[in-house]
Coordinates of C-alpha atoms and ligand atoms in Angstrom, one line a residue:
Chain A
M21 CA 110.1 125.3 111.8
S22 CA 113.3 126.3 113.4
L23 CA 115.7 123.7 114.8
S24 CA 114.6 124.5 118.3
D25 CA 111.0 124.0 117.4
I26 CA 111.9 120.6 116.0
W27 CA 113.5 119.7 119.3
D28 CA 110.4 120.8 121.2
V29 CA 108.1 118.8 119.0
L30 CA 110.4 115.8 119.1
V31 CA 110.5 115.8 122.9
L32 CA 106.7 115.9 123.0
G33 CA 106.6 113.0 120.5
V34 CA 109.0 110.9 122.6
V35 CA 106.8 111.5 125.7
L36 CA 103.7 110.5 123.9
G37 CA 105.4 107.7 122.1
S38 CA 106.7 106.1 125.4
L39 CA 103.1 105.9 126.6
Y40 CA 101.9 104.3 123.3
A41 CA 104.8 101.9 123.5
V42 CA 103.8 100.8 127.0
I43 CA 100.2 100.3 126.0
A44 CA 101.2 98.6 122.7
I45 CA 103.1 95.9 124.7
G46 CA 99.8 94.8 126.2
Y47 CA 98.3 94.2 122.7
T48 CA 101.4 92.5 121.4
L49 CA 101.9 90.1 124.3
V50 CA 98.3 88.9 124.2
Y51 CA 98.5 88.6 120.5
G52 CA 101.6 86.5 120.9
V53 CA 100.1 83.9 123.2
L54 CA 96.5 83.8 121.8
Q55 CA 96.7 85.4 118.3
L56 CA 93.9 87.5 119.7
L57 CA 93.5 91.2 119.0
N58 CA 92.4 92.2 122.5
F59 CA 90.5 95.4 121.7
A60 CA 89.4 95.6 125.4
H61 CA 92.9 96.5 126.3
S62 CA 92.0 100.2 125.8
E63 CA 89.6 99.8 128.8
V64 CA 92.4 98.3 130.9
F65 CA 94.3 101.5 130.2
M66 CA 91.2 103.6 131.2
A67 CA 90.8 101.5 134.4
G68 CA 94.4 102.4 135.3
G69 CA 93.5 106.1 135.0
F70 CA 90.6 105.7 137.4
G71 CA 92.6 103.5 139.7
G72 CA 95.1 106.4 140.1
V73 CA 92.4 109.0 140.6
I74 CA 90.6 106.9 143.1
A75 CA 93.7 106.2 145.2
L76 CA 94.8 109.8 145.2
T77 CA 91.3 111.0 146.0
I78 CA 91.2 108.7 149.0
F79 CA 94.7 109.9 150.2
E80 CA 94.0 113.6 149.3
P81 CA 97.3 115.2 148.4
T82 CA 98.1 118.3 150.5
A83 CA 98.0 121.6 148.7
D84 CA 101.7 122.3 148.7
P85 CA 103.4 118.9 148.8
S86 CA 107.1 118.6 149.5
G87 CA 109.3 116.8 147.1
I88 CA 109.1 113.5 149.1
Q89 CA 105.3 113.8 149.3
S90 CA 105.1 114.3 145.6
V91 CA 107.1 111.1 145.0
V92 CA 104.9 109.2 147.3
Y93 CA 101.8 110.4 145.6
I94 CA 103.2 109.5 142.2
L95 CA 104.2 106.0 143.3
L96 CA 100.8 105.6 144.9
G97 CA 99.1 106.6 141.7
I98 CA 101.2 104.3 139.5
T99 CA 100.7 101.4 141.9
A100 CA 97.0 101.9 142.0
G101 CA 96.7 102.4 138.3
A102 CA 98.8 99.3 137.6
A103 CA 96.9 97.3 140.2
L104 CA 93.4 98.1 138.8
G105 CA 94.7 97.6 135.2
G106 CA 96.1 94.2 136.1
F107 CA 93.0 93.3 137.9
V108 CA 90.7 94.2 135.0
A109 CA 92.9 92.4 132.6
F110 CA 92.9 89.3 134.8
G111 CA 89.1 89.4 135.1
L112 CA 88.7 90.1 131.4
E113 CA 90.6 86.9 130.5
K114 CA 88.8 84.8 133.0
A115 CA 85.3 86.0 132.3
A116 CA 85.4 86.7 128.5
Y117 CA 88.2 84.7 126.9
L118 CA 88.8 81.6 129.0
P119 CA 85.3 80.2 128.4
L120 CA 85.8 80.6 124.7
R121 CA 89.1 78.8 124.8
R122 CA 87.5 76.0 126.7
R123 CA 85.1 75.6 123.8
N124 CA 87.6 76.0 121.0
A125 CA 85.6 79.0 119.7
P126 CA 86.6 80.3 116.2
R127 CA 88.8 83.3 116.0
L128 CA 86.0 85.7 114.9
V129 CA 84.1 85.0 118.1
F130 CA 87.1 86.1 120.2
L131 CA 87.3 89.3 118.2
I132 CA 83.6 90.1 118.6
T133 CA 83.9 89.3 122.3
A134 CA 86.8 91.7 122.6
I135 CA 84.8 94.5 121.1
G136 CA 81.8 93.7 123.3
A137 CA 83.9 93.5 126.4
S138 CA 85.4 96.9 125.5
F139 CA 81.9 98.5 125.2
F140 CA 80.8 96.8 128.4
L141 CA 83.8 98.0 130.4
Y142 CA 83.7 101.6 129.3
N143 CA 80.0 101.9 129.8
L144 CA 80.4 100.3 133.2
A145 CA 83.0 103.0 134.0
G146 CA 80.6 105.7 132.8
K147 CA 77.9 104.3 135.1
L148 CA 80.3 104.0 138.1
F149 CA 82.2 107.3 137.8
G150 CA 79.9 109.5 135.8
R151 CA 80.1 110.8 132.3
Y152 CA 82.1 113.9 133.2
P153 CA 85.9 114.0 133.3
I154 CA 87.4 113.8 136.7
P155 CA 90.4 116.0 137.3
M156 CA 93.6 114.3 138.5
P157 CA 94.4 115.6 142.0
S158 CA 97.5 117.6 141.8
M159 CA 100.5 115.8 143.2
Y160 CA 103.3 118.2 142.3
E161 CA 103.9 121.5 140.7
N162 CA 104.3 120.7 137.0
R163 CA 107.2 123.1 136.5
R164 CA 109.9 122.9 133.9
L165 CA 112.4 120.4 135.2
F166 CA 115.3 120.9 132.7
T167 CA 115.8 121.4 128.9
V168 CA 117.1 119.1 126.3
F169 CA 119.0 121.1 123.7
G170 CA 116.7 124.0 124.5
A171 CA 113.4 122.0 124.6
P172 CA 111.7 122.3 127.9
V173 CA 110.9 119.1 129.8
S174 CA 108.2 119.3 132.5
V175 CA 107.9 117.1 135.6
T176 CA 105.0 115.2 134.0
Q177 CA 106.9 114.6 130.8
F178 CA 110.0 113.5 132.6
L179 CA 107.9 111.1 134.7
I180 CA 106.2 109.6 131.8
V181 CA 109.4 108.9 129.9
V182 CA 111.3 107.5 133.0
V183 CA 108.5 105.2 134.1
G184 CA 107.8 104.2 130.6
V185 CA 111.3 103.2 129.9
L186 CA 111.6 101.4 133.2
M187 CA 108.5 99.4 132.3
L188 CA 109.7 98.6 128.8
V189 CA 113.1 97.4 130.2
T190 CA 111.3 95.3 132.8
V191 CA 108.9 93.6 130.3
D192 CA 111.8 93.0 127.9
F193 CA 113.7 91.3 130.8
V194 CA 110.6 89.3 131.8
V195 CA 109.9 88.0 128.3
N196 CA 113.5 87.2 127.5
R197 CA 115.1 86.2 130.7
T198 CA 112.6 84.7 133.1
K199 CA 110.7 81.4 133.3
L200 CA 107.4 83.1 132.7
G201 CA 109.0 84.7 129.6
S202 CA 110.1 81.3 128.3
G203 CA 106.6 80.0 128.9
I204 CA 105.2 82.9 127.0
R205 CA 107.5 82.4 124.1
A206 CA 106.9 78.7 124.0
V207 CA 103.1 79.1 124.1
A208 CA 103.3 81.7 121.4
Q209 CA 105.2 79.3 119.1
D210 CA 103.5 76.0 119.7
P211 CA 101.1 75.7 122.7
E212 CA 100.7 71.9 122.3
V213 CA 104.5 71.3 122.5
A214 CA 104.8 73.9 125.3
S215 CA 102.4 71.8 127.4
L216 CA 104.5 68.7 126.7
M217 CA 107.4 70.6 128.3
G218 CA 105.3 71.2 131.4
V219 CA 104.1 74.7 130.6
N220 CA 100.6 75.3 132.0
I221 CA 99.0 77.2 129.2
D222 CA 96.1 78.6 131.2
R223 CA 98.5 80.0 133.7
V224 CA 100.8 81.5 131.2
V225 CA 97.9 83.2 129.3
S226 CA 96.5 84.6 132.5
R227 CA 99.8 86.0 133.6
T228 CA 100.4 87.5 130.2
F229 CA 97.1 89.4 130.5
V230 CA 98.1 90.6 134.0
L231 CA 101.6 91.7 132.7
G232 CA 100.0 93.7 129.9
G233 CA 97.3 94.9 132.3
L234 CA 99.9 96.2 134.9
M235 CA 101.6 98.2 132.2
G236 CA 98.5 99.4 130.5
G237 CA 97.1 100.5 133.9
A238 CA 100.2 102.4 134.9
A239 CA 100.1 104.0 131.4
G240 CA 96.5 105.1 132.1
F241 CA 97.5 106.8 135.3
L242 CA 100.4 108.5 133.6
F243 CA 98.2 109.7 130.8
G244 CA 95.8 111.1 133.3
T245 CA 98.5 113.0 135.2
N246 CA 98.4 115.4 132.2
L247 CA 95.0 116.6 133.1
Q248 CA 92.0 114.3 133.8
V249 CA 90.5 110.9 133.3
D250 CA 87.1 109.9 131.9
Y251 CA 85.4 106.8 130.7
T252 CA 86.1 107.3 127.0
M253 CA 89.8 108.1 127.5
G254 CA 90.9 104.6 126.4
F255 CA 89.6 104.7 122.9
L256 CA 92.0 106.9 120.9
P257 CA 95.2 106.0 122.8
G258 CA 94.2 102.4 122.7
I259 CA 93.6 102.3 119.0
T260 CA 96.8 104.3 118.4
A261 CA 98.8 101.9 120.5
F262 CA 97.2 98.9 118.8
S263 CA 98.3 100.5 115.5
A264 CA 101.8 100.9 117.0
A265 CA 101.9 97.2 117.8
V266 CA 100.9 96.4 114.2
L267 CA 103.4 98.9 112.9
G268 CA 106.3 97.4 114.8
G269 CA 105.2 93.8 114.0
I270 CA 102.4 92.4 116.1
G271 CA 103.6 89.8 118.5
N272 CA 107.0 91.3 118.7
V273 CA 107.8 93.1 122.0
R274 CA 110.6 95.3 120.8
G275 CA 108.5 96.1 117.7
A276 CA 105.7 97.4 119.8
M277 CA 108.2 99.7 121.6
L278 CA 109.5 101.0 118.3
G279 CA 106.1 101.3 116.8
G280 CA 104.8 103.3 119.8
L281 CA 107.7 105.7 119.7
T282 CA 107.3 106.2 115.9
L283 CA 103.6 106.9 116.2
G284 CA 104.1 109.3 119.1
I285 CA 106.7 111.3 117.1
V286 CA 104.7 111.3 113.9
E287 CA 101.6 112.4 115.8
S288 CA 103.5 115.2 117.5
F289 CA 104.9 116.6 114.2
T290 CA 101.5 116.2 112.5
V291 CA 99.9 118.4 115.1
E292 CA 102.7 121.0 114.9
I293 CA 102.6 121.2 111.1
W294 CA 98.9 120.8 110.2
G295 CA 97.1 121.5 113.5
D296 CA 95.4 119.5 116.2
A297 CA 92.5 118.5 113.9
W298 CA 94.9 116.3 112.0
R299 CA 96.3 114.7 115.2
Y300 CA 95.5 111.1 114.4
V301 CA 95.7 111.3 110.7
G302 CA 99.5 111.4 110.5
G303 CA 99.9 108.3 112.6
F304 CA 97.4 106.2 110.7
A305 CA 98.8 107.4 107.4
A306 CA 102.2 106.2 108.6
L307 CA 100.7 102.9 109.6
V308 CA 99.1 102.4 106.2
L309 CA 102.2 103.4 104.4
V310 CA 104.5 101.0 106.4
L311 CA 102.1 98.1 106.0
M312 CA 101.9 98.7 102.2
L313 CA 105.6 98.4 102.0
R314 CA 106.1 95.8 104.7
P315 CA 102.9 93.9 105.6
T316 CA 104.5 92.3 108.7
G317 CA 105.4 95.6 110.3
I318 CA 108.8 97.3 110.8
L319 CA 110.5 94.5 112.8
G320 CA 108.3 91.8 111.4
E321 CA 105.6 89.7 112.9
R322 CA 107.5 87.3 115.1
V323 CA 105.2 85.7 117.5
G324 CA 107.2 84.4 120.5
R325 CA 110.4 86.1 119.5
A326 CA 111.1 89.1 121.6
A327 CA 113.8 90.7 119.3
Chain B
M29 CA 116.8 51.1 137.6
S30 CA 120.3 50.3 136.5
T31 CA 120.3 46.8 138.1
R32 CA 117.4 45.8 136.0
L33 CA 119.2 46.7 132.9
E34 CA 121.6 43.8 133.5
K35 CA 118.8 41.4 132.9
E36 CA 116.9 40.9 129.7
P37 CA 114.4 43.8 130.2
G38 CA 111.4 42.1 128.7
Q39 CA 111.7 39.1 131.0
A40 CA 112.6 41.2 133.9
T41 CA 109.2 42.8 134.0
A42 CA 107.4 39.6 133.5
A43 CA 109.3 37.9 136.3
E44 CA 108.9 40.7 138.8
A45 CA 105.2 40.7 139.4
G46 CA 105.2 44.5 139.9
P47 CA 103.2 46.8 137.6
P48 CA 104.9 47.8 134.3
L49 CA 106.1 51.4 133.9
L50 CA 103.4 52.2 131.4
E51 CA 100.2 50.3 130.7
L52 CA 97.4 51.1 128.3
R53 CA 94.2 49.2 128.9
D54 CA 91.6 48.9 126.2
L55 CA 91.9 52.5 125.0
H56 CA 89.2 54.0 122.8
V57 CA 90.1 57.4 121.4
Y58 CA 88.0 59.5 119.1
Y59 CA 88.6 62.5 117.0
G60 CA 85.0 63.8 116.7
A61 CA 83.1 60.9 115.3
I62 CA 86.2 59.1 114.0
E63 CA 87.4 56.3 116.3
A64 CA 91.2 56.4 116.0
L65 CA 91.9 53.7 118.7
K66 CA 89.5 50.8 119.0
G67 CA 90.6 49.2 122.3
V68 CA 94.4 49.4 122.3
S69 CA 96.2 47.6 125.2
L70 CA 99.9 47.5 125.6
S71 CA 102.5 47.7 128.3
V72 CA 106.1 48.9 128.6
G73 CA 108.3 47.6 131.3
Q74 CA 111.0 49.6 133.1
G75 CA 114.2 49.7 131.1
E76 CA 112.6 48.3 128.0
V77 CA 112.6 49.5 124.4
V78 CA 109.2 48.8 122.9
A79 CA 108.5 49.4 119.2
L80 CA 105.1 50.4 117.9
L81 CA 104.7 49.7 114.2
G82 CA 101.8 50.2 111.8
A83 CA 100.8 51.7 108.5
N84 CA 99.9 55.4 108.0
G85 CA 96.8 56.2 109.9
A86 CA 96.9 53.1 112.1
G87 CA 96.8 55.2 115.3
K88 CA 100.5 55.1 116.4
S89 CA 100.7 58.8 117.1
T90 CA 97.3 58.8 118.7
T91 CA 98.5 56.0 121.1
L92 CA 101.5 58.2 122.1
K93 CA 99.3 61.2 122.5
A94 CA 97.0 59.2 124.8
A95 CA 100.0 58.1 126.9
S96 CA 101.3 61.7 127.3
G97 CA 97.9 63.2 128.0
M98 CA 97.7 65.3 124.8
I99 CA 94.4 63.6 124.1
G100 CA 92.0 62.0 126.6
P101 CA 90.6 58.5 125.9
R102 CA 86.8 58.2 125.8
S103 CA 87.2 54.9 127.6
G104 CA 90.0 52.7 128.8
Q105 CA 92.9 53.4 131.2
V106 CA 96.4 54.8 131.1
L107 CA 98.5 53.6 134.0
L108 CA 102.0 54.7 135.1
H109 CA 103.5 52.4 137.7
G110 CA 100.1 50.9 138.2
E111 CA 98.5 54.3 138.9
R112 CA 95.7 55.7 136.7
V113 CA 96.8 58.9 135.0
D114 CA 94.2 59.2 132.2
G115 CA 92.4 62.5 132.4
I116 CA 95.6 64.3 133.7
A117 CA 96.6 67.2 131.4
S118 CA 99.9 66.8 129.6
H119 CA 101.6 69.7 131.4
E120 CA 101.0 67.9 134.7
L121 CA 101.7 64.4 133.3
V122 CA 105.3 65.5 132.5
Q123 CA 105.8 65.7 136.2
F124 CA 105.4 62.0 136.3
G125 CA 108.5 61.6 134.2
I126 CA 107.0 61.3 130.7
G127 CA 108.9 62.8 127.8
H128 CA 107.2 63.0 124.4
V129 CA 109.1 63.7 121.2
P130 CA 106.3 64.6 118.9
E131 CA 105.8 63.6 115.2
G132 CA 107.5 66.1 112.9
R133 CA 110.0 67.3 115.6
R134 CA 108.3 70.5 116.3
V135 CA 111.2 72.4 117.7
F136 CA 110.6 76.0 118.6
A137 CA 111.8 77.3 115.3
R138 CA 112.4 80.9 116.2
M139 CA 114.3 80.0 119.4
T140 CA 118.0 79.1 119.5
V141 CA 119.2 75.5 120.2
L142 CA 120.1 76.5 123.7
E143 CA 116.7 78.2 124.3
N144 CA 114.9 75.0 123.1
L145 CA 116.9 72.9 125.5
K146 CA 116.3 75.2 128.4
I147 CA 112.5 75.0 127.8
G148 CA 112.9 71.2 127.8
A149 CA 113.9 71.6 131.5
Y150 CA 110.9 73.9 132.2
R151 CA 109.2 71.3 134.4
L152 CA 112.2 71.2 136.8
R153 CA 112.4 73.6 139.7
R154 CA 116.2 73.7 139.6
P155 CA 117.6 72.5 136.3
D156 CA 120.9 70.6 136.6
P157 CA 123.6 72.1 134.4
A158 CA 124.9 68.5 134.0
D159 CA 121.8 67.6 132.0
L160 CA 122.9 70.1 129.3
D161 CA 126.3 68.6 129.2
R162 CA 124.8 65.1 128.9
V163 CA 122.7 66.2 125.9
F164 CA 125.7 67.9 124.3
T165 CA 127.7 64.7 124.8
L166 CA 125.0 62.6 123.2
F167 CA 124.6 65.2 120.3
P168 CA 127.9 67.0 119.7
R169 CA 126.4 68.6 116.6
L170 CA 124.0 70.5 118.9
A171 CA 126.9 71.8 121.0
D172 CA 128.4 73.4 118.0
R173 CA 125.2 75.1 117.0
R174 CA 123.9 76.1 120.4
K175 CA 123.4 79.8 119.3
Q176 CA 121.8 78.9 116.0
V177 CA 118.1 79.6 115.5
S178 CA 116.5 76.2 115.4
G179 CA 114.4 76.7 112.3
T180 CA 117.6 76.9 110.3
L181 CA 118.9 73.5 111.5
S182 CA 118.9 70.5 109.1
G183 CA 116.1 67.9 109.6
G184 CA 118.5 65.5 111.3
E185 CA 119.7 68.2 113.7
Q186 CA 116.2 69.3 114.5
Q187 CA 115.4 65.7 115.3
M188 CA 118.4 65.6 117.6
L189 CA 117.3 68.8 119.2
A190 CA 113.7 67.5 119.7
I191 CA 115.1 64.4 121.5
G192 CA 117.6 66.5 123.4
R193 CA 114.9 68.9 124.5
A194 CA 112.8 66.0 125.8
L195 CA 115.8 64.6 127.7
M196 CA 116.3 67.9 129.4
G197 CA 113.1 67.2 131.3
K198 CA 114.7 64.0 132.8
P199 CA 112.0 61.6 131.6
E200 CA 111.8 58.1 132.9
L201 CA 109.8 57.1 129.9
L202 CA 110.5 58.6 126.5
L203 CA 107.9 58.5 123.8
L204 CA 109.4 58.9 120.3
D205 CA 107.2 59.5 117.3
E206 CA 109.0 58.5 114.1
P207 CA 112.5 59.9 114.9
S208 CA 113.8 58.7 111.6
M209 CA 111.2 60.4 109.4
G210 CA 112.7 62.0 106.4
L211 CA 116.3 61.5 107.4
A212 CA 119.2 60.1 105.4
P213 CA 120.2 56.5 106.2
L214 CA 123.5 57.6 107.9
I215 CA 121.7 60.0 110.2
V216 CA 119.0 57.4 110.9
Q217 CA 121.9 55.1 111.9
Q218 CA 123.3 57.7 114.2
I219 CA 119.9 58.5 115.8
F220 CA 119.3 54.9 116.6
E221 CA 122.8 54.5 118.1
I222 CA 122.0 57.4 120.4
L223 CA 118.6 56.0 121.3
R224 CA 120.4 52.8 122.3
E225 CA 122.8 54.8 124.4
I226 CA 119.9 56.7 126.1
N227 CA 118.2 53.4 126.9
S228 CA 121.4 52.0 128.3
Q229 CA 121.6 55.0 130.6
G230 CA 118.3 53.9 132.1
T231 CA 115.5 55.6 130.1
T232 CA 112.7 53.5 128.9
L233 CA 111.6 54.0 125.3
L234 CA 108.3 53.6 123.5
L235 CA 109.3 54.0 119.8
V236 CA 106.9 54.6 116.9
E237 CA 108.6 53.9 113.6
Q238 CA 108.0 53.3 109.9
N239 CA 111.5 52.0 109.8
A240 CA 110.6 48.6 111.1
S241 CA 113.9 46.9 110.7
Q242 CA 115.9 49.5 112.6
A243 CA 113.2 49.8 115.3
L244 CA 113.0 46.0 115.8
Q245 CA 116.7 45.7 116.0
L246 CA 116.8 48.2 118.8
A247 CA 113.6 47.1 120.6
H248 CA 113.1 44.2 123.0
R249 CA 109.5 43.9 122.1
G250 CA 107.1 45.3 119.5
Y251 CA 103.4 45.8 118.8
V252 CA 101.8 46.1 115.4
L253 CA 98.8 48.4 115.0
E254 CA 96.3 48.2 112.2
T255 CA 93.4 50.7 111.9
G256 CA 93.3 51.4 115.6
S257 CA 93.8 47.9 117.0
V258 CA 96.8 45.8 118.1
V259 CA 97.1 42.9 115.6
M260 CA 100.4 41.5 116.7
S261 CA 102.6 41.7 119.7
D262 CA 105.8 39.7 120.4
A263 CA 109.5 39.8 121.1
A264 CA 111.3 42.0 118.6
D265 CA 113.3 39.1 117.0
T266 CA 110.1 37.1 116.5
L267 CA 108.4 40.1 114.8
L268 CA 111.5 40.8 112.7
S269 CA 111.4 37.3 111.2
D270 CA 107.6 37.2 110.9
P271 CA 106.6 36.9 107.2
R272 CA 103.6 39.2 107.6
V273 CA 105.7 41.9 109.2
R274 CA 108.4 41.4 106.6
A275 CA 105.8 41.7 103.9
A276 CA 104.1 44.8 105.3
Y277 CA 106.9 46.8 106.7
L278 CA 110.1 45.5 105.2
G279 CA 108.9 45.4 101.6
E280 CA 109.4 41.7 101.1
A281 CA 107.1 39.5 99.1
I282 CA 105.5 36.7 101.0
E283 CA 106.9 33.4 99.9
Ligands
ATP414 N1 93.5 65.9 114.8 C1 92.8 64.9 114.2 N2 91.5 65.1 113.7 C2 90.8 64.1 113.1 N3 91.3 62.9 112.8 C3 92.6 62.7 113.2 C4 93.4 63.6 113.9 N4 94.6 63.1 114.1 C5 94.5 61.8 113.6 N5 93.3 61.6 113.1 C6 92.9 60.3 112.5 O1 93.1 59.3 113.4 C7 93.7 58.1 112.7 C8 95.0 57.8 113.4 O2 95.9 58.8 113.2 P1 97.4 58.8 113.7 O3 98.0 60.1 113.5 O4 97.4 58.2 115.1 O5 98.1 57.7 112.8 P2 99.6 57.2 112.7 O6 99.6 55.8 112.8 O7 100.4 58.0 113.5 O8 99.9 57.6 111.1 P3 101.2 58.1 110.4 O9 102.1 57.0 110.3 O10 100.8 58.6 109.1 O11 101.8 59.2 111.3 C9 93.8 58.5 111.3 O12 92.7 58.0 110.6 C10 93.8 60.0 111.3 O13 93.2 60.5 110.1
MG415 MG1 101.9 59.4 113.2

């Protein structure tokens, strides 16, 4: 590999990694407040992809959009994706997890419910939207925008990184600097005492799901802008992002970001060196390796602590 | 509030026929099949310090939990200013002016001192910066350590933080569950001084303690719990000189 190849691959990895990071936040936030591995989060991501496609299909982008039109389409897609993602996450918590919490169900029941909800949601999407991929309406000409040390960056890639970073900065701010954030951190550390401080646990949990859902949904749309969406699209990015959350230290918001970026870059280099068939092997090998050396992940499992 | 403090608080509530600040009526509380409280009744008047004594497992913590809504009674009533509040969840009950310093301090260990105190004011729409100053004046040691992660504080400092955190919510009634647990005598002394100060500033205290002598010196009145029932209730001085109390909680032989 020449130096310029390395740059190309690195840029691809960062793009992929920022998507994983955004999805991973959803896993880590929910784990933080409920110690629940919400496997259905991959379907929240998928819903976001469909949300974007549906909104854009309704508004039908013109064939040769101007710059401003492109921006409007993109914002529309992100908003619709985030909205549907947030809505599905909200409904998921209310329908699947809240009843279990009311009954003080054992942890295993939550896990099985999460897997069941995931099956339910993606089969529902398959029923509603068909089993064939739906192409994303074209919103802009995906030309090369600029180069980073010789590595080309396309409009889509630029978009993913910029929106991804904005979302990561926002969620970091929310968790560390807002009232909702202090509620989230308090519930993550000691729910009983949090409620003695006046924190409404049910509300904090619900909003945590919505926060993760908004991000996961937007990520689903961004992922779809590459090509298409389909009902199974959540599975592999979802499980990779879940691994990213574990890699960074589950429950730890900045850890999820770091883990996502790491897995994106590792995956990108794996594909470059060994070919596409090995795509997910590199990332998972990295996960196993890190967990063997450091079982709590890179930044450590720190529920309720954002840094 | 402050005018009542000039009088002897215990008598003040008796004299004014108005309802006490907190009243528990015939509370029965269960953990599964275990009956932890078997008909506990007690009252705390505005401005009072009331001590709740009893052996391990007598139901002291459970009584406080019932008062702050952490656990619902199967029967009986919890009244605040004469209004029934049993059945209200703890996060809503704090809005009625109840602060609860739980057993074992339970500070948010991975947050800093300052973050803990800020969460104490969570219930308030617009926290008053003066409250933070007030806590730091009461507990200067916390002011020095405001950026320290709470899990690394000493036991005494964590207890101060737990009390400070509860004060940040501006409680009218403060429930304290064994604030002296596991602390050196000098620190215990300090904590009790500060509790006296907090009470003189107008906050009513219901104090659970193993340290009966300290608690009764601070309190106006006291109750003694035994296996889920109140077995004695009297003025603090009377309890302090009662041979049964001295034998059971102050380690003296009965003459
Ligand atoms: N979560 C629980 N589940 C089951 N039983 C409980 C629970 N909490 C308390 N109990 C039981 O209820 C009774 C009263 O407990 P409580 O904690 O109120 O006692 P306490 O007077 O505070 O004791 P200590 O001085 O040891 O703190 C005990 O018999 C205890 O075993
Ligand atoms: Mg106790």
